Coordinates of N, CA and C in Angstrom, one line a residue:
I696 N -4.6 8.4 -23.7 CA -3.9 7.2 -24.1 C -2.5 7.8 -24.6
A697 N -2.5 9.0 -25.2 CA -1.2 9.5 -25.6 C -0.3 9.7 -24.3
V698 N -0.7 10.3 -23.3 CA -0.1 10.5 -22.0 C 0.4 9.0 -21.4
C699 N -0.3 8.1 -21.5 CA 0.1 6.8 -20.9 C 1.1 6.0 -21.8
L700 N 1.3 6.3 -23.3 CA 1.9 5.8 -24.2 C 3.2 6.5 -23.8
I701 N 3.2 7.7 -24.0 CA 4.3 8.5 -23.7 C 5.3 8.1 -22.5
A702 N 4.4 8.0 -21.5 CA 5.1 7.6 -20.1 C 5.8 6.2 -20.3
A703 N 4.8 5.4 -20.9 CA 5.4 3.9 -20.8 C 6.7 4.0 -21.8
V704 N 6.7 4.6 -22.8 CA 7.8 4.7 -23.9 C 9.1 5.1 -23.1
I705 N 9.0 6.2 -22.4 CA 10.1 6.8 -21.6 C 10.5 5.8 -20.3
N706 N 9.6 5.2 -19.9 CA 9.9 4.2 -18.8 C 10.9 2.9 -19.4
W707 N 10.4 2.7 -20.7 CA 10.9 1.5 -21.3 C 12.3 2.0 -21.7
V708 N 12.4 3.2 -22.2 CA 13.7 3.7 -22.6 C 14.8 3.4 -21.3
L709 N 14.1 4.2 -20.3 CA 14.8 4.1 -18.9 C 15.3 2.7 -18.3
I710 N 14.4 1.9 -18.5 CA 14.6 0.4 -18.2 C 15.7 -0.1 -19.2
S711 N 15.5 0.1 -20.5 CA 16.6 -0.4 -21.3 C 18.0 0.2 -21.0
R712 N 17.9 1.4 -20.6 CA 19.2 1.9 -20.4 C 19.9 1.5 -18.7
Y713 N 18.9 1.5 -17.9 CA 19.5 1.5 -16.5 C 19.2 0.0 -15.8
G714 N 18.4 -0.6 -16.7 CA 17.9 -2.0 -16.2 C 17.3 -2.2 -15.0
N715 N 17.8 -3.2 -14.3 CA 17.2 -3.6 -12.7 C 17.3 -2.4 -11.8
T716 N 18.3 -1.3 -12.0 CA 18.7 -0.4 -10.9 C 17.3 0.3 -10.8
I717 N 16.5 0.5 -11.6 CA 15.4 1.4 -11.3 C 14.0 0.6 -11.1
A718 N 14.1 -0.7 -11.1 CA 13.0 -1.4 -10.7 C 12.2 -1.1 -9.4
F719 N 11.1 -1.2 -9.4 CA 10.1 -0.7 -8.3 C 10.6 -1.5 -7.1
P720 N 10.8 -2.9 -7.1 CA 11.3 -3.7 -5.9 C 12.6 -3.3 -5.3
V721 N 13.4 -2.9 -6.2 CA 14.8 -2.3 -5.9 C 14.6 -1.1 -5.2
C722 N 13.8 -0.1 -5.8 CA 13.7 1.5 -5.3 C 12.7 1.2 -4.0
S723 N 11.9 0.5 -4.0 CA 10.9 0.6 -2.8 C 11.7 -0.2 -1.4
S724 N 12.9 -0.5 -1.6 CA 13.6 -1.0 -0.3 C 14.3 0.2 0.6
M725 N 13.7 1.6 -0.1 CA 14.1 2.7 0.5 C 15.4 2.8 0.5
S726 N 16.4 2.3 -0.3 CA 17.9 2.3 -0.4 C 18.2 3.4 -1.6
G727 N 17.2 3.7 -2.4 CA 17.1 4.7 -3.6 C 17.8 4.2 -4.7
F728 N 17.9 5.1 -5.7 CA 18.2 4.8 -6.9 C 19.8 4.5 -6.9
Q729 N 20.2 3.5 -7.7 CA 21.6 3.3 -7.7 C 22.4 3.4 -8.8
S730 N 21.9 4.3 -9.9 CA 22.3 4.5 -11.3 C 23.3 5.7 -11.1
G731 N 23.2 6.7 -10.1 CA 24.0 7.7 -10.1 C 23.5 8.9 -10.9
N732 N 22.2 8.6 -11.6 CA 21.8 9.7 -12.3 C 20.8 10.7 -11.5
L733 N 21.2 11.8 -11.2 CA 20.5 12.6 -10.2 C 19.1 13.1 -10.8
L734 N 18.8 13.0 -12.0 CA 17.4 13.3 -12.7 C 16.5 12.2 -12.7
L735 N 17.1 11.0 -12.6 CA 16.1 9.8 -12.8 C 15.2 9.7 -11.8
P736 N 15.2 9.8 -10.6 CA 14.0 9.9 -9.6 C 12.8 10.9 -10.2
L737 N 13.3 11.9 -10.4 CA 12.5 13.0 -10.8 C 11.7 12.5 -12.0
I738 N 12.3 12.0 -13.1 CA 11.8 11.6 -14.3 C 10.8 10.5 -14.1
T739 N 11.3 9.4 -13.5 CA 10.3 8.2 -12.9 C 9.1 8.8 -12.3
S740 N 9.5 9.7 -11.3 CA 8.2 10.0 -10.5 C 7.3 10.9 -11.5
A741 N 7.6 11.8 -12.2 CA 6.9 12.5 -13.1 C 6.1 11.3 -14.2
T742 N 6.6 10.4 -14.8 CA 6.1 9.6 -15.4 C 5.1 8.9 -15.0
G743 N 5.6 8.2 -13.8 CA 4.7 7.4 -13.0 C 3.4 8.1 -12.7
T744 N 3.6 9.3 -12.0 CA 2.3 10.0 -11.6 C 1.6 10.2 -12.8
A745 N 2.1 10.8 -13.9 CA 1.3 11.1 -15.2 C 0.7 10.0 -15.7
F746 N 1.2 8.7 -15.5 CA 0.6 7.4 -16.1 C -0.5 6.9 -15.3
W747 N -0.5 7.1 -13.8 CA -1.5 6.7 -13.0 C -2.7 7.5 -12.8
L748 N -2.3 8.9 -12.8 CA -3.3 10.0 -13.0 C -4.3 9.7 -14.2
K749 N -3.8 9.3 -15.2 CA -4.4 9.2 -16.5 C -5.3 7.9 -16.4
I750 N -4.6 6.8 -15.9 CA -5.5 5.6 -15.8 C -6.4 5.8 -14.8
A751 N -6.5 6.7 -13.5 CA -7.7 7.0 -12.7 C -8.7 7.8 -13.4
K752 N -8.2 8.7 -14.3 CA -9.2 9.6 -14.9 C -10.1 8.7 -15.9
L753 N -9.4 7.7 -16.7 CA -10.1 6.7 -17.5 C -11.0 5.8 -16.6
L754 N -10.7 5.3 -15.4 CA -11.5 4.5 -14.7 C -12.7 5.2 -13.9
V755 N -12.7 6.4 -13.9 CA -13.7 7.3 -13.1 C -15.1 7.0 -13.9
P756 N -15.1 6.8 -15.0 CA -16.7 6.7 -15.5 C -17.0 5.2 -15.5
M757 N -16.2 4.2 -15.4 CA -16.5 2.8 -14.9 C -16.7 2.7 -13.6
I758 N -16.2 3.3 -12.8 CA -16.5 3.1 -11.3 C -17.6 3.9 -10.9
G759 N -17.6 5.2 -11.2 CA -18.8 5.8 -10.9 C -18.6 6.4 -9.4
H760 N -20.0 6.6 -8.7 CA -19.7 6.9 -7.3 C -19.9 5.7 -6.4
N761 N -19.0 4.9 -6.6 CA -18.7 3.6 -5.4 C -18.5 4.1 -4.2
R762 N -19.5 3.7 -3.0 CA -19.3 4.2 -1.9 C -17.9 3.8 -1.2
L763 N -17.4 2.4 -1.4 CA -16.2 2.0 -0.8 C -15.2 2.5 -1.5
V764 N -15.0 2.7 -2.8 CA -14.1 3.5 -3.6 C -13.8 4.9 -2.8
N765 N -14.7 5.5 -3.0 CA -14.8 6.9 -2.3 C -14.2 6.8 -1.0
Y766 N -14.7 6.0 0.0 CA -14.1 6.0 1.3 C -12.7 5.8 1.1
I767 N -12.2 4.6 0.5 CA -10.8 4.6 0.5 C -10.1 5.8 0.0
S768 N -10.6 6.6 -1.1 CA -9.8 7.6 -1.6 C -9.8 8.7 -0.6
E769 N -11.0 8.9 0.0 CA -10.9 9.7 1.1 C -10.1 9.6 2.3
N770 N -9.6 8.6 2.5 CA -8.7 8.1 3.5 C -7.5 7.5 3.2
T771 N -7.1 8.0 2.2 CA -5.8 7.3 1.7 C -4.6 7.6 2.6
F772 N -4.6 8.7 3.1 CA -3.5 8.9 3.9 C -3.3 8.1 5.1
F773 N -4.6 8.1 5.8 CA -4.6 6.9 6.8 C -4.1 5.6 6.7
I774 N -4.9 5.3 5.4 CA -4.5 3.8 5.0 C -2.9 3.7 4.7
M775 N -2.4 4.7 4.1 CA -1.0 4.4 3.5 C -0.1 4.5 4.8
T776 N -0.3 5.3 5.8 CA 0.4 5.3 6.8 C 0.4 4.1 8.0
H777 N -0.6 3.4 7.6 CA -0.9 2.2 8.6 C -0.7 0.9 7.9
H778 N -0.4 0.7 6.7 CA -0.7 -0.3 5.9 C 0.6 -1.3 6.2
I779 N 1.7 -0.9 6.4 CA 2.7 -1.7 6.8 C 2.4 -2.6 8.1
G780 N 2.1 -1.7 9.2 CA 1.8 -2.3 10.5 C 0.8 -3.4 10.3
V781 N -0.3 -3.2 9.7 CA -1.3 -4.2 9.7 C -1.0 -5.3 8.5
K782 N -0.1 -4.9 7.6 CA 0.5 -6.1 7.0 C 1.3 -7.1 7.9
H783 N 2.2 -6.5 8.6 CA 3.0 -7.3 9.6 C 1.9 -8.1 10.7
L784 N 0.8 -7.4 11.0 CA -0.3 -8.2 11.9 C -0.6 -9.4 11.1
F785 N -1.0 -9.5 9.7 CA -1.5 -10.7 9.0 C -0.1 -11.7 9.1
I786 N 1.1 -11.3 8.7 CA 2.2 -12.2 8.7 C 2.5 -12.6 10.1
G787 N 2.1 -11.9 11.1 CA 2.4 -12.3 12.5 C 1.3 -13.4 12.8
F788 N 0.1 -13.5 12.1 CA -0.9 -14.5 12.3 C -0.4 -15.7 11.6
C789 N 0.2 -15.4 10.6 CA 0.9 -16.7 9.8 C 1.8 -17.2 10.5
L790 N 2.9 -16.5 11.1 CA 3.8 -17.1 12.1 C 3.1 -17.8 13.1
L791 N 2.2 -17.3 13.8 CA 1.6 -17.9 14.8 C 1.0 -19.3 14.3
G792 N 0.4 -19.4 13.3 CA 0.1 -20.6 12.6 C 1.2 -21.5 12.6
H793 N 2.2 -21.0 11.9 CA 3.4 -21.9 11.8 C 4.1 -22.5 13.0
Q794 N 3.9 -21.7 14.3 CA 4.4 -22.2 15.3 C 3.5 -23.0 16.1
L795 N 2.1 -23.0 15.8 CA 1.2 -23.8 16.2 C 1.0 -25.2 15.4
G796 N 1.9 -25.2 14.4 CA 2.1 -26.6 13.6 C 1.1 -26.5 12.5
I797 N 0.5 -25.5 11.9 CA -0.2 -25.8 11.0 C 0.6 -25.5 9.8
S798 N 0.4 -26.8 8.9 CA 1.4 -27.0 7.6 C 1.1 -26.0 6.6
A799 N 0.2 -25.3 6.4 CA -0.1 -24.2 5.4 C 1.0 -23.2 5.5
F800 N 1.2 -23.0 6.9 CA 2.2 -22.0 6.9 C 3.7 -22.1 7.1
S801 N 4.0 -23.5 6.9 CA 5.4 -24.1 6.8 C 6.6 -23.3 6.1
G802 N 6.4 -22.5 5.3 CA 7.0 -21.9 4.5 C 7.5 -20.3 4.9
I803 N 7.1 -19.9 6.1 CA 7.2 -18.8 6.5 C 8.8 -18.4 7.0
D804 N 9.4 -17.5 6.8 CA 10.8 -17.3 7.3 C 10.6 -16.2 8.4
K805 N 10.9 -16.9 9.6 CA 10.6 -16.0 10.8 C 11.8 -15.1 10.9
Q806 N 12.9 -15.3 10.6 CA 14.1 -14.5 10.7 C 14.0 -13.4 9.5
Q807 N 13.6 -13.5 8.4 CA 13.5 -12.4 7.4 C 11.9 -11.7 7.8
F808 N 11.1 -12.5 8.4 CA 9.9 -11.3 9.1 C 10.3 -10.5 10.1
L809 N 11.3 -11.0 11.0 CA 11.9 -10.1 12.0 C 12.8 -9.0 11.6
T810 N 13.4 -9.1 10.7 CA 14.5 -8.3 10.0 C 14.2 -7.5 8.9
D811 N 13.1 -7.8 8.1 CA 13.0 -7.2 6.6 C 11.6 -6.5 6.8
G812 N 11.5 -5.2 6.8 CA 10.4 -4.6 7.0 C 9.4 -4.4 5.8
L813 N 9.8 -5.2 4.7 CA 9.1 -5.4 3.5 C 8.7 -6.9 3.2
Y814 N 9.1 -7.6 4.1 CA 8.8 -9.2 4.1 C 7.4 -9.4 3.9
L815 N 7.2 -10.4 2.7 CA 5.8 -10.5 2.4 C 5.9 -12.1 2.1
Y816 N 5.2 -12.9 3.0 CA 5.2 -14.2 3.0 C 4.3 -14.7 1.8
T817 N 5.0 -15.4 0.9 CA 4.3 -15.6 -0.5 C 4.4 -17.2 -0.8
A818 N 4.6 -18.1 0.0 CA 4.8 -19.5 0.0 C 3.8 -20.2 -0.9
H819 N 2.4 -19.6 -0.8 CA 1.3 -20.2 -1.3 C 0.7 -19.1 -2.4
P820 N -0.2 -19.4 -3.3 CA -0.7 -18.4 -4.3 C -1.8 -17.6 -3.4
W821 N -2.3 -18.1 -2.4 CA -3.5 -17.2 -1.8 C -2.9 -16.4 -1.0
C822 N -1.5 -16.4 -0.4 CA -1.0 -15.6 0.6 C -1.1 -14.0 0.2
A823 N -0.6 -13.8 -0.9 CA -0.4 -12.1 -1.2 C -2.0 -11.6 -1.1
P824 N -2.7 -12.3 -2.1 CA -4.2 -11.8 -2.1 C -4.9 -11.6 -0.9
A825 N -4.7 -12.8 0.0 CA -5.2 -12.9 1.5 C -4.6 -11.8 2.4
C826 N -3.4 -11.3 2.1 CA -2.8 -10.3 2.9 C -3.2 -9.0 2.5
I827 N -3.5 -8.7 1.3 CA -4.1 -7.5 0.7 C -5.3 -7.3 1.5
L828 N -6.1 -8.4 1.1 CA -7.7 -8.3 1.6 C -7.7 -8.2 3.1
F829 N -7.0 -8.9 3.8 CA -6.8 -8.7 5.3 C -6.4 -7.2 5.6
T830 N -5.5 -6.6 5.0 CA -5.0 -5.3 5.2 C -6.0 -4.3 5.1
M831 N -6.8 -4.2 3.9 CA -7.8 -3.4 3.5 C -9.0 -3.5 4.4
V832 N -9.4 -4.8 4.6 CA -10.7 -4.8 5.7 C -10.4 -4.2 7.1
V833 N -8.9 -4.6 7.5 CA -8.6 -4.1 9.0 C -8.5 -2.8 8.9
L834 N -7.9 -2.2 7.9 CA -7.7 -0.8 7.8 C -8.9 0.1 7.9
I835 N -9.9 -0.3 6.8 CA -11.2 0.3 6.8 C -11.9 0.5 8.0
F836 N -11.9 -0.9 8.8 CA -12.5 -1.0 10.2 C -11.8 0.0 11.2
I837 N -10.4 0.0 10.9 CA -9.7 0.9 12.2 C -10.0 2.3 11.7
C838 N -10.1 2.7 10.4 CA -10.3 4.0 10.0 C -11.6 4.4 10.6
K839 N -12.8 3.6 10.4 CA -14.0 4.0 10.9 C -14.0 4.2 12.2
I840 N -13.3 3.1 13.1 CA -13.5 3.3 14.6 C -12.7 4.7 14.9
W841 N -11.5 5.0 14.3 CA -10.9 6.4 14.4 C -11.6 7.5 14.3
Q842 N -12.6 7.4 13.1 CA -13.4 8.6 12.8 C -14.6 8.8 13.7
N843 N -15.0 7.7 14.2 CA -16.0 7.7 15.3 C -15.5 8.2 16.7
I844 N -14.3 8.1 16.9 CA -13.8 8.5 18.2 C -13.3 9.9 18.2
T845 N -12.8 10.2 17.0 CA -12.4 11.9 16.8 C -13.8 12.7 16.7
K846 N -14.8 11.9 16.2 CA -15.9 12.8 16.1 C -16.6 12.7 17.4
T847 N -16.6 11.9 18.2 CA -16.9 11.9 19.4 C -16.4 12.9 20.5
F848 N -15.0 13.0 20.3 CA -14.3 13.9 21.2 C -14.5 15.2 20.4
S849 N -14.7 15.6 19.5 CA -14.8 16.8 18.9 C -16.2 17.3 19.3
N850 N -17.1 16.6 19.4 CA -18.4 17.0 19.8 C -18.4 17.3 21.4
L851 N -17.8 16.6 22.2 CA -17.5 16.7 23.8 C -16.7 18.1 23.7
I852 N -15.8 18.4 23.1 CA -15.1 19.5 23.3 C -15.8 20.6 22.7
L853 N -16.6 20.7 21.6 CA -17.2 21.6 21.1 C -18.4 22.1 21.9
K854 N -19.0 21.1 22.6 CA -20.3 21.5 23.7 C -19.8 22.0 24.7
K855 N -18.4 22.0 25.1 CA -17.8 22.7 26.3 C -17.5 24.0 26.3
Q856 N -17.5 24.4 24.8 CA -17.3 25.9 24.6 C -18.4 26.8 25.2
P857 N -18.0 28.0 25.5 CA -19.1 29.1 25.9 C -19.7 29.5 24.8

């Protein structure tokens, strides 16, 4: 709890000093920190990492050896390298629904979808949770298929060795 509290206090001080220039939505646009402080990205990375590692350690006893959580954690790199593409697939389905005249998708911004890599359709309260669920389910499915393909090819290659 001390680590989390210290990290939270440091971040509170930084946000009080630098305001919105270090907020996640601003920095996640890949435009970088706009504060001019060269140490700020290192400090926020260290406090964020310390905070979330401590939260993860606190959650381990509650989650235990959950197969789904372990599968996701063992395939984090695959999931993180493909999540934006699968998120865009979901939004593409929403855009298709809009073009087919489904009123639930009337608020989608086609131009922003085509030009903003981080665009998320949030016109309805169900959009963001549905996008996250769709993305995770599809990624787990694709990851499983990819593992089966690579395992099959590995077995074929290894059997041909003298």
